[in-house]
Backbone as a ProteinNet text record, in pm:
[ID]
protein_1_A
[PRIMARY]
XXXXXXXXXXXXXXXXXXXXXXXXXXXXXXXXXXXXXXXXXXXXXXXXXXXXXXXXXXXXXXXXXXXXXXXXXXXXXXXXXXXXXXXXXXXXXXXXXXXXXXXXXXXXXXXXXXXXXXXXXXXXXXXXXXXXXXXXXXXXXXXXXXXXXXXXXXXXXXXXXXXXXXXXXXXXXXXXXXXXXXXXXXXXXXXXXXXXXXXXXXXXXXXXXXXXXXXXXXXXXXXXXXXXXXXX
[TERTIARY]
-1599.6	-1559.5	-1462	-1359.4	-1244.8	-1278.3	-1242.4	-1280.4	-1153.3	-1168.8	-1060.2	-1068.3	-954.4	-938.3	-1007.1	-1110	-1179.7	-1310	-1332	-1441.7	-1554.4	-1559.5	-1652.6	-1792	-1847.2	-1980.2	-1992.9	-1923.9	-1937.4	-1947.3	-1849.9	-1847.9	-1957.3	-2017.6	-2136.8	-2251	-2276.6	-2387.5	-2347.4	-2237.8	-2198.7	-2233.1	-2170.1	-2209.7	-2345.7	-2435.6	-2563	-2649.9	-2603.1	-2661.5	-2635.8	-2505.9	-2469.3	-2522.4	-2530.4	-2572.6	-2721.7	-2810.3	-2931.9	-2985.6	-2929.7	-2936.4	-2926.9	-2815.6	-2783.1	-2918.2	-2938.4	-3035.4	-3184.9	-3218	-3329.9	-3335.7	-3206	-3191.2	-3197.5	-3170.1	-3171.6	-3312.5	-3415.3	-3546.6	-3595.4	-3511.1	-3529.4	-3518	-3525.9	-3487.6	-3586.8	-3540.7	-3625.2	-3587.8	-3693.7	-3674.7	-3710.9	-3656	-3684.9	-3817.3	-3907.8	-4050.2	-4139.8	-4061.4	-4127.5	-4177	-4154.1	-4203.7	-4104.6	-4153.1	-4065.6	-4073.8	-3948	-3926.8	-3933.1	-3949.9	-3959.7	-4089.4	-4069.9	-4185.4	-4286.5	-4417.8	-4509.6	-4556.5	-4487.2	-4536.5	-4617.3	-4760.2	-4857.6	-4961	-4906.5	-4999.4	-5134.9	-5222.2	-5350.9	-5429.4	-5407.6	-5482.5	-5413.6	-5308.5	-5253.9	-5330.6	-5440.6	-5518.9	-5618.1	-5684.4	-5760.4	-5699.5	-5586.5	-5512.6	-5471.7	-5451.8	-5431.8	-5558.3	-5672.4	-5785.8	-5833.6	-5809.2	-5828.8	-5742.8	-5615.1	-5521.7	-5564.8	-5605.6	-5666.6	-5766.9	-5843.4	-5945.1	-5898.6	-5791.8	-5745.7	-5698.2	-5704.4	-5649.1	-5502.5	-5472.8	-5343.1	-5253.4	-5286.5	-5206.3	-5153.4	-5268.1	-5229.6	-5135.3	-5148.1	-5049.5	-4916.3	-4907.9	-4757.2	-4700.4	-4795.7	-4747.7	-4704.4	-4777.5	-4742.6	-4602.6	-4589.2	-4462.2	-4342.5	-4359.4	-4247.4	-4214.5	-4340.8	-4301.8	-4222.4	-4250.3	-4167.8	-4026.2	-3989.2	-3859.2	-3777.8	-3866.7	-3784.6	-3754	-3833	-3831.8	-3712.4	-3600	-3471.9	-3497.6	-3567.6	-3587.7	-3664	-3704.9	-3780.6	-3670.4	-3573.6	-3456.7	-3383.5	-3340	-3268.5	-3137.4	-3062.3	-2914.9	-2916.9	-2839.5	-2803.6	-2657.1	-2635.4	-2496.7	-2459.1	-2346.1	-2298.6	-2158.7	-2157	-2030.6	-1949.4	-1835.9	-1737.9	-1629.7	-1620.4	-1535.5	-1388.9	-1378.4	-1255.5	-1232	-1117.7	-1102.8	-1098.6	-1157.6	-1144.4	-1212.9	-1313.5	-1386.4	-1525	-1603.2	-1766.8	-1813.1	-1910.4	-1984.7	-2127.3	-2166.5	-2315.3	-2397.7	-2490.6	-2551.4	-2684.8	-2710.9	-2830	-2936.9	-3058.9	-3168.5	-3257	-3202.7	-3280	-3183.3	-3245.3	-3182.7	-3140.9	-3205.6	-3146.4	-3193	-3120.8	-2980.9	-2875.8	-2759.3	-2649.5	-2569.5	-2487.8	-2395.5	-2302.6	-2258.2	-2175.9	-2249.6	-2366.8	-2436	-2465.6	-2489.4	-2523.3	-2398.7	-2278.9	-2170.6	-2100.3	-2120.8	-2075.4	-2167.2	-2289	-2373.9	-2318.6	-2290.8	-2240.1	-2115.2	-2032.5	-1901.3	-1907.5	-2008.5	-2023.1	-2083.2	-2174.5	-2229.2	-2115.9	-2006.7	-1895.8	-1828.8	-1809.2	-1732.6	-1808.3	-1950.8	-2020.5	-2049.3	-2049.6	-2083.6	-1953.3	-1830.7	-1709.4	-1724.7	-1820.5	-1837.8	-1827.2	-1727.6	-1683.4	-1754	-1869	-1927.9	-1876.6	-1762	-1686.7	-1582.9	-1602.9	-1505.2	-1435.9	-1508.6	-1458.2	-1443.3	-1506.5	-1475.3	-1357.4	-1282.9	-1156.6	-1194.2	-1187	-1193.9	-1334.2	-1387.2	-1518.8	-1508.7	-1558.6	-1566.9	-1704.4	-1776	-1901.4	-1894.8	-1947.2	-1917.2	-2025.2	-2008.2	-2107	-2132.1	-2029.8	-2041.5	-1976.8	-2036.5	-1961.7	-1978.3	-1871.8	-1881.4	-1800	-1795.3	-1696.5	-1543.7	-1454.1	-1313.6	-1255.1	-1316.7	-1262.7	-1242.8	-1136.8	-1093.2	-1190.3	-1272.6	-1391.7	-1488	-1530.7	-1629.1	-1593.3	-1459.3	-1406.1	-1415.5	-1375.1	-1394.4	-1516.4	-1618.9	-1762.4	-1789	-1735.6	-1770.4	-1709.8	-1587.6	-1516.7	-1582	-1641.7	-1735.1	-1846.1	-1908.7	-2030.7	-1990.9	-1877	-1824.4	-1796	-1722.7	-1690	-1805.2	-1893.9	-2025.3	-2114.6	-2125.3	-2193.9	-2122.5	-2001.9	-1931.7	-1862	-1806.7	-1718.8	-1797.2	-1913.2	-1992.4	-1932.2	-1961.2	-1913.4	-1754.4	-1688.2	-1542.2	-1512.3	-1583.2	-1546.3	-1610.1	-1673.8	-1731.2	-1624.1	-1604.8	-1504.5	-1507.3	-1408.7	-1383.5	-1276.5	-1283.1	-1167.4	-1045.6	-973.7	-849.6	-884.2	-985.9	-1016.5	-923.6	-884.2	-772.2	-842.8	-786.8	-842.9	-719	-747.1	-658.5	-727.5	-672.8	-730.1	-648.6	-701	-621.4	-690.4	-603.1	-640	-582.1	-682.9	-638.4	-670.6	-584.6	-619	-619.6	-745	-759.1	-738.4	-762.7	-730.4	-698.8	-588.9	-547.9	-572.8	-672	-665.6	-542.9	-496.7	-358.8	-362.3	-478.4	-503.9	-521.2	-525.4	-572.3	-439	-404.7	-286.1	-334.5	-259.9	-295.2	-305.2	-216.2	-197.4	-330.3	-383.1	-482.9	-608.9	-625.2	-742	-753.8	-635.6	-627.9	-661.5	-603.9	-618.4	-766.6	-859.8	-987.6	-1076.9	-1016.2	-1088.2	-1032.9	-914.2	-834.2	-867.1	-872.1	-877.9	-1025.1	-1128.6	-1247.1	-1273.8	-1186.8	-1201.3	-1132.5	-1206	-1139.5	-1038.8	-920	-798.1	-736.6	-743.8	-815.8	-975.2	-1055.4	-1021.6	-973.2	-995.9	-939.2	-790.3	-730.2	-588.5	-548.2	-448.8	-406.4	-333.5	-364.9	-291.2	-287.6	-182	-158.2	-135.8	-86	-69.1	-177.7	-264.2	-375.9	-481.9	-554.3	-674.8	-785.9	-860	-987.7	-1095.3	-1076.9	-1160.9	-1081.2	-1107.2	-1038.4	-1136.5	-1087.4	-1181.9	-1080.9	-1158.6	-1077.5	-1149.1	-1067.2	-1115.7	-1059	-1144.5	-1107.2	-1150.9	-1056.1	-1057.2	-1058.2	-1177.4	-1181.3	-1247.6	-1236.4	-1311.7	-1383	-1495.9	-1580.1	-1552.4	-1480.9	-1410.6	-1542.7	-1661	-1752.6	-1804.7	-1773.4	-1821.4	-1724	-1752.6	-1669.9	-1560.1	-1435.1	-1301.6	-1347.9	-1403.5	-1420.3	-1507.3	-1586.8	-1682.1	-1672.4	-1543.3	-1529.4	-1549.7	-1628.2	-1651.8	-1570.1	-1494.5	-1410.8	-1485.9	-1484.1	-1558.3	-1483.9	-1505.5	-1444	-1531.1	-1484.5	-1581.6	-1530.5	-1602.1	-1551.8	-1629.6	-1546.7	-1619.6	-1539.6	-1606.2	-1544	-1529.6	-1416.1	-1421.8	-1371.7	-1465.5	-1444.2	-1358.2	-1262.8	-1180.5	-1262.1	-1248.5	-1323	-1268.4	-1380.8	-1323.1	-1234
11828.8	11913.5	12022.8	12026.9	12135.8	12239.7	12359.8	12490.5	12576.2	12670.8	12799.1	12853.8	12891.2	12949.8	13093.6	13096.6	13214.2	13218.6	13106.3	13121.1	13017	12991.3	12869.1	12905	13012.4	13057.9	13035.7	13083.2	13097.4	12948.3	12867.9	12705.5	12642	12673.5	12611.5	12630.9	12765.1	12789.7	12722.9	12719.9	12660.2	12493.2	12441.8	12311.8	12264.4	12344.7	12313.8	12318.8	12394	12430.5	12304.1	12270.5	12151.2	12025.5	11993	11862.4	11864.1	11975.9	11974.4	11934.9	11986.4	11959.7	11811.7	11756.2	11601.5	11531	11569.9	11504	11485.2	11613.5	11618.1	11530.6	11523	11430.5	11293.4	11276.8	11115.5	11081.1	11162.6	11124	11191	11279.5	11340.3	11248.2	11318.3	11228.6	11136.2	11008.5	10915.4	10923.4	10928.1	10934	10808.4	10787	10651.6	10632.9	10730.8	10709.3	10686.7	10679.7	10638.5	10773.5	10893.6	11011.5	11022.4	11068.3	11107.9	11248.9	11310.9	11444.8	11495.8	11414.7	11463.6	11539.8	11665.4	11727.1	11666.8	11687.7	11638.5	11501.6	11419.2	11283.6	11262.8	11296.4	11279.2	11168.8	11065.1	10959.6	10960.5	10882.7	10882.4	11003.6	11068.5	11188	11300.6	11327.3	11425.8	11541.6	11475.4	11574.6	11640	11539.5	11602.2	11696.8	11663.5	11769.7	11906.3	11897.7	12021.6	12105.7	12040.5	12106.6	12168.8	12082.9	12150.7	12271.1	12246.3	12362	12481.5	12464.4	12598.4	12664.6	12598.7	12669.7	12719.4	12686.9	12752.2	12895.8	12968.3	13095.3	13106.3	13201.1	13219.6	13260.2	13337.1	13376.6	13255.9	13170	13047.7	12965.1	12955.7	12863.6	12915.5	13043.4	13118.6	13113.4	13126.5	13095.3	12960.1	12852.5	12715.9	12690.7	12737.1	12721.3	12794.3	12909.8	12982	12886.6	12840.8	12753.7	12635.3	12564	12448.6	12496	12600.2	12640.5	12676.7	12715.2	12748	12602.2	12509.9	12379	12306.3	12306.2	12244.4	12095.6	12019.5	11891.9	11832.1	11947.2	11915	11972.1	12018.7	12067	11937.5	11949.1	11807.7	11808.3	11931.2	11923.4	12032.7	11981.1	12071.7	12094.9	12206.3	12248.3	12237.1	12160.3	12142.6	12229.6	12312	12403.4	12338.2	12281.3	12192.2	12296.3	12418.5	12518.3	12485.3	12407.4	12385.6	12473.6	12537.5	12632	12544.3	12596.7	12565.4	12420	12395.5	12260.8	12274.3	12218.6	12231.2	12084.4	12071.8	11946.7	11967.4	11891.3	11901.8	11760.8	11760.1	11647.6	11611.9	11507.9	11468.8	11427.4	11484	11470.1	11360.5	11257.8	11147.5	11027.7	10910.1	10789.4	10744.5	10797.9	10757.9	10871	10901.9	10821.4	10854.9	10772.7	10798.9	10924.2	10963.7	11071	11040.4	10919.9	10878.7	10879.6	10830.5	10833.3	10995.2	11072.8	11217.9	11276.2	11269.5	11309.9	11246	11123.3	11068.3	11111.2	11140.2	11207.9	11340.9	11414.2	11563.2	11551.4	11445.3	11458.3	11397.8	11302.4	11249.2	11367.2	11472.8	11558.8	11666.6	11682.9	11754.6	11695	11556.1	11487.8	11494.7	11486.9	11481.8	11627.8	11721.7	11853.2	11953.1	11896	11969	12094.7	12113.3	12234.3	12216.5	12285.4	12290.2	12398.2	12387.5	12488.9	12522.7	12463.1	12497.6	12582.6	12686.5	12803	12802.8	12757.8	12762	12622.7	12528.5	12389.7	12312	12247.2	12165.9	12018.9	11962.4	11811.6	11771.4	11660.4	11628.3	11489.7	11453.3	11327.5	11295.9	11196.8	11164.6	11047.1	11098.1	11023.5	10921.2	10790.3	10683.3	10640.8	10636.4	10601.5	10686.8	10702.7	10801.6	10729.8	10773.7	10724	10806.2	10791.4	10856.2	10803.4	10899.3	10858.2	10795.8	10664.1	10587.8	10425.8	10373.8	10254.8	10155.8	10124.3	10027.8	10064.4	10190.8	10240.8	10222.3	10256.7	10233.2	10089.4	10003.6	9851.3	9808.3	9860.4	9833.6	9885.4	9993.8	10063.9	9978.8	9927.7	9844.1	9721.5	9657.9	9527.7	9581.8	9688	9729	9760.6	9828.8	9853.9	9735.5	9625	9506.9	9434.6	9425.6	9347	9419.4	9562.2	9626.9	9628.9	9646	9682.2	9555.4	9481.5	9357.6	9242.3	9241	9116.3	8980.6	8880.3	8762.5	8741.5	8716.4	8718.8	8577.2	8481.1	8369.3	8382.6	8465.1	8510	8514.9	8458.2	8464.1	8587	8682.7	8788.8	8778.3	8828.6	8798	8887	8861.7	8939.1	9075.1	9097.1	9243.5	9294.1	9406.2	9477.3	9577.5	9633.1	9719.1	9787.6	9906.1	9984.4	10065.1	10093.6	10167.3	10295.2	10410.7	10526.7	10612.9	10659.5	10737.9	10863.7	10982.9	11119.8	11165.8	11234.8	11299.8	11457.9	11510.1	11652.8	11700.7	11603.9	11625.6	11487.2	11463.1	11334.4	11323.9	11236.2	11209.8	11133.9	11146.6	11107.3	10948.8	10899.8	10744.4	10665.4	10732.8	10665.6	10675.9	10562.3	10532.5	10505.1	10536.4	10526.8	10380	10298.9	10159.4	10095.2	10131.3	10074	10102.4	10208.7	10243.3	10157.7	10150.3	10072.3	9935.1	9859.8	9724.7	9709	9809.4	9799.4	9755.5	9807.6	9778.6	9660.5	9659.2	9556.3	9412.8	9416.8	9278.7	9221.5	9293.2	9248.8	9215.5	9235.4	9202.8	9076.1	8967.5	8852.5	8855	8817.4	8806.9	8651.2	8567.9	8616.5	8607.8	8642.6	8665.7	8806	8902.2	9034.2	9039.5	9116	9153.4	9303.7	9328.8	9475.9	9516.9	9631.1	9695.2	9860.7	9900.1	10036.8	10135.3	10084.1	10176.2	10199.1	10083.7	10104.2	10016.2	10045	9942.7	9955.2	9863.2	9867.7	9920.8	9930	9984.7	10038.6	10176.6	10241.8	10275.9	10263.1	10317.8	10424.8	10544.2	10655.7	10686.6	10685	10723.9	10845.4	10945.1	11084.9	11113.4	11144.8	11184.1	11323.9	11375.7	11523	11557.1	11688	11728.2	11847.3	11832.5	11954.5	12064.6	12147.8	12261.1	12369.4	12338.2	12449.2	12427.4	12303.9	12258.3	12301.3	12309.7	12337.8	12233.5	12286.2	12198.6	12090.1	12087.7	11976.9	11876.9	11910.7	11825.3	11796.7	11826	11805.8	11684	11665	11538	11512.1	11398.2	11348.2	11258.1	11281.6	11190.6	11119.5	11004.6	10941.1	10913.9	10950.8	10911.6	10827.4	10750	10647.1	10672.9	10656.9	10669	10572.2	10544.8	10444.9	10491.4	10467.5	10519.7	10384	10370.6	10264.8	10329.4	10250	10300	10300.4	10389.6	10394	10289.3	10233.3	10122.5	10166.7
-5100.5	-5228.1	-5173.8	-5249.5	-5221.6	-5321.1	-5276.7	-5353.9	-5349.7	-5429.5	-5432.2	-5291.6	-5249.8	-5122.4	-5109.4	-5012.9	-5001.6	-5073.5	-5154	-5248.9	-5220.2	-5087.7	-5041.9	-5083.9	-5079.3	-5103.2	-5236.9	-5319	-5471.7	-5507.1	-5453.8	-5487.1	-5456.7	-5346.7	-5297.2	-5388.5	-5428	-5516.6	-5661.3	-5702.6	-5819.8	-5811	-5706.3	-5699.7	-5682.2	-5618.3	-5587.4	-5732.2	-5815.6	-5945.6	-6027.5	-6036	-6102.3	-6081.9	-5921.5	-5874.5	-5899.2	-5876.5	-5884	-6043.2	-6115.1	-6272.7	-6301.6	-6237.4	-6261.2	-6187.9	-6074.3	-5991.6	-6060.3	-6138.3	-6201	-6336.3	-6385.3	-6517.5	-6483.6	-6349	-6318.8	-6254.7	-6268.7	-6231.2	-6095.2	-6041.5	-5912.8	-5809	-5674.8	-5560.2	-5511.5	-5453.5	-5406.6	-5260.2	-5163.1	-5023.2	-4953.1	-4832.3	-4778.3	-4737.5	-4720.8	-4710.9	-4826.8	-4933.9	-5069.3	-5150.8	-5097.5	-5163.6	-5275	-5378.1	-5510.4	-5531.2	-5536.6	-5543.7	-5690.9	-5791.1	-5930.5	-5948.9	-6031.6	-6043.7	-6142.4	-6123.6	-6211.3	-6190.9	-6095.6	-6087.3	-5974.3	-6003.8	-5910.2	-5917.6	-5997.9	-6010.3	-6074.3	-6032.3	-6101.7	-6060	-5930.5	-5892.5	-5929.9	-6021	-6061.3	-6110.5	-6211.8	-6282.9	-6181.8	-6094.9	-5993.2	-5907.4	-5867.1	-5761	-5842	-5961.3	-6052.5	-6059.9	-6070.7	-6078.6	-5949.4	-5834.8	-5709.8	-5673	-5719.3	-5685.2	-5752.3	-5876	-5969.2	-5874.1	-5796.7	-5729.2	-5584.3	-5556.8	-5432.9	-5447.5	-5327.6	-5326	-5349.7	-5458.1	-5493.6	-5388.3	-5287.5	-5177.7	-5097	-5070.9	-4988.6	-5057.5	-5201.5	-5256.2	-5255.5	-5262.9	-5251.9	-5113.3	-5017.7	-4870.9	-4845.8	-4910.8	-4872.1	-4944.5	-5062.4	-5147.4	-5064.6	-4995.7	-4931.3	-4798.3	-4744.3	-4613.5	-4659.2	-4786.9	-4822.9	-4851.4	-4903.7	-4914.3	-4791.7	-4709.2	-4571.6	-4486.2	-4522.1	-4457.6	-4511.9	-4440.9	-4480.2	-4521.2	-4442.1	-4458	-4597.4	-4670.5	-4799.2	-4907.9	-4875.4	-4961.4	-5018.1	-5140.7	-5179.8	-5132.2	-5106.3	-5074.7	-4947.7	-4849.9	-4732.3	-4714.5	-4676.3	-4668.1	-4513.7	-4502.4	-4366.3	-4341.8	-4270.2	-4244.2	-4147	-4158.6	-4086.8	-4041.6	-4087.9	-4046.9	-4108.1	-4209.1	-4270.5	-4383.4	-4402.3	-4539.5	-4649.5	-4775.7	-4902.9	-4896.2	-4827.5	-4806.5	-4790.6	-4870.8	-4862.8	-4857.2	-4733.1	-4753.9	-4780.4	-4880.5	-4909.4	-4881.3	-4806.2	-4761	-4851.8	-4884.5	-4960.7	-4874.2	-4896.6	-4811	-4870.3	-4917.2	-5003.1	-5006.6	-5033.4	-5029.1	-5165.8	-5268.7	-5410	-5507.1	-5621	-5638.2	-5549.7	-5554.7	-5449.3	-5511.2	-5417.4	-5438.5	-5560.9	-5567.2	-5675.8	-5811.2	-5819.9	-5937.6	-5978.2	-5889.6	-5915.8	-5982	-5910.1	-5948.7	-6076.9	-6105.2	-6234	-6345.5	-6324.5	-6435.4	-6470.3	-6366.7	-6379.4	-6460.9	-6422.9	-6491.6	-6643	-6665.1	-6798.6	-6882.7	-6816.7	-6895.7	-6959.5	-6861.8	-6900.4	-7029.1	-7009.9	-7101.5	-7251.9	-7247.3	-7370.1	-7430.2	-7342.7	-7394.3	-7407.6	-7351.7	-7344.7	-7274.7	-7181.3	-7128.6	-6970.3	-6913.7	-6776.2	-6707.9	-6605.9	-6558.1	-6419.1	-6382.5	-6256.1	-6260.5	-6175	-6173.7	-6034.2	-5931.2	-5800	-5726.6	-5792.5	-5743.5	-5788.4	-5697.6	-5743.5	-5767.2	-5645.4	-5642.9	-5557.8	-5623.3	-5580.7	-5517.5	-5399	-5344.9	-5308.9	-5363.3	-5352.2	-5226.9	-5108	-4959.3	-4966.3	-4947.4	-4927.6	-4799.4	-4717.3	-4576.2	-4466.5	-4355.1	-4249	-4108.6	-4034.7	-3899.2	-3817.7	-3679.3	-3581.4	-3615.5	-3596.9	-3629	-3519.2	-3487.1	-3378.6	-3450.5	-3405.6	-3478.7	-3479.1	-3362.7	-3377.9	-3463.4	-3482.4	-3576.2	-3713.6	-3735.3	-3860.8	-3895.2	-3815.6	-3842.4	-3882.8	-3810.7	-3847.9	-3985.3	-4010.9	-4153.3	-4244.8	-4224.8	-4323.6	-4358	-4257.5	-4287.7	-4375.2	-4358.9	-4429.1	-4569.6	-4576.9	-4716	-4804.9	-4731.5	-4793	-4847.5	-4762.2	-4783	-4899.7	-4902.9	-4995.1	-5134	-5130.5	-5259.1	-5307.4	-5229.4	-5266.7	-5278	-5196.3	-5187.9	-5128	-5168	-5106.6	-5144.3	-5046.1	-5052.4	-5130.1	-5154	-5211.2	-5364.6	-5391.1	-5547	-5640.1	-5760.5	-5837.1	-5905.3	-5918.7	-5975.1	-6072.8	-6183.6	-6307.4	-6266.1	-6161	-6129.4	-6104.8	-6019.6	-5971.3	-5886.2	-5889.4	-5805	-5722.8	-5602.8	-5528.7	-5446	-5393	-5301.9	-5197.5	-5093.2	-5002.9	-4962.2	-4984	-4964.5	-4840.7	-4756.7	-4643.9	-4645.5	-4611.6	-4623.6	-4489.3	-4417.1	-4281.7	-4315.7	-4300.6	-4299.7	-4151.6	-4054.8	-3911.3	-3842.2	-3783.8	-3734.9	-3601.7	-3536.9	-3406	-3347.2	-3242.7	-3199.2	-3176.5	-3151.6	-3138.9	-3265.2	-3382	-3503.3	-3604.6	-3639.5	-3738.1	-3858.9	-3981	-4113.8	-4136.7	-4086.4	-4138.7	-4066.1	-3963.7	-3885.4	-3969.7	-4024.5	-4100.6	-4223.6	-4290.6	-4422.6	-4385.4	-4284.1	-4244.2	-4206.3	-4162.7	-4103.1	-4235.2	-4339.7	-4481.4	-4542.3	-4562.5	-4637.6	-4593.4	-4454	-4386.7	-4425.3	-4455.7	-4467.6	-4620.5	-4704.4	-4847.4	-4888.7	-4949	-4987.9	-5070.8	-5035	-5123.5	-5104.4	-5210.2	-5333.1	-5299.1	-5395.8	-5548.4	-5567.8	-5479.2	-5498.4	-5460.1	-5537.6	-5517.4	-5505.1	-5424.8	-5392.2	-5509.7	-5556.7	-5668.1	-5638.9	-5592.3	-5543.2	-5664.9	-5780	-5901.3	-5984.1	-6020.2	-6106.3	-6066.5	-5949.6	-5916.9	-5984.4	-6009	-6062.6	-5960.2	-5838	-5745	-5627.8	-5598.3	-5490.8	-5388.7	-5254.9	-5150.1	-5070.8	-5079.4	-5020.7	-4888.2	-4786.4	-4651.9	-4615.1	-4577.6	-4551	-4399	-4320.2	-4184	-4164.4	-4102.4	-4069.2	-3941.3	-3901.8	-3758.8	-3790.9	-3699.2	-3705.7	-3635.9	-3676.9	-3600.7	-3562.4	-3598.1	-3557.6	-3427.1	-3369.7	-3226.9	-3134.3	-3009.6	-2902.2	-2892.5	-2858.5	-2853	-2764.2	-2663.5	-2573.3	-2620.3	-2724.7	-2766.7	-2935.5	-2979.4	-3110.6	-3173	-3275.2	-3335	-3445.1	-3439.2	-3548.5	-3630.9	-3774.4	-3847.4	-3957.6	-4000.1	-4114.7	-4217.3	-4344.3	-4451	-4560.4	-4596.8	-4708.9	-4834.6	-4943.2	-5064	-5164.6	-5266.3	-5366.6	-5497.8	-5572.2	-5714.4	-5810.5	-5910.1	-6008.9	-6115.1	-6158.7	-6272.6	-6395.5	-6479.4	-6606.8	-6698.4	-6787.1	-6856.4	-6979.3
[MASK]
++++++++++++++++++++++++++++++++++++++++++++++++++++++++++++++++++++++++++++++++++++++++++++++++++++++++++++++++++++++++++++++++++++++++++++++++++++++++++++++++++++++++++++++++++++++++++++++++++++++++++++++++++++++++++++++++++++++++

């Protein structure tokens, strides 16, 4: 997410409030271990649990709640500081719903209510895949994106079009823009899919950045891919 210059902290609080509201509206987080983060979904033992909780010491309950708040693994979203100005990364600590689903819900809420709650947030990128900013790793991610998003290359699609866009926030010397594009485009069946750079039905946005918070000798370069579907 890009922000107003110098307002990264305000933008982070703003984004967390908006995304948390959409996450709750979508039924709460679902984690890989099967745990449901939605409040009040305790199953058949919910009533018994509530009765037992009423008998527990109030101070013990408060202490347990504070410990949960301190445990970052139990938080829905985690802020990752990459040291990039006007840029904020939020990591989802759950497997479902996806970042795209949460953001689409937030944007649809703005459309329906005609109320924009953002003052410091500019552009939003729901990131679906990540890897090291190395060509072989990017090619592997390209195969995964093609398989998950585009499916079988022989599947008939009604003249569906796509485009691959690459944005460098920091460019490794050995990485060329055309090589990154081909890492994705070469894995997509053409036909039935066709390239359309002006108005594609589906866009793959690849964002390359560097974690400046790490020592220069060990700086991690990361490539992130997200997908955008054109509205009907």
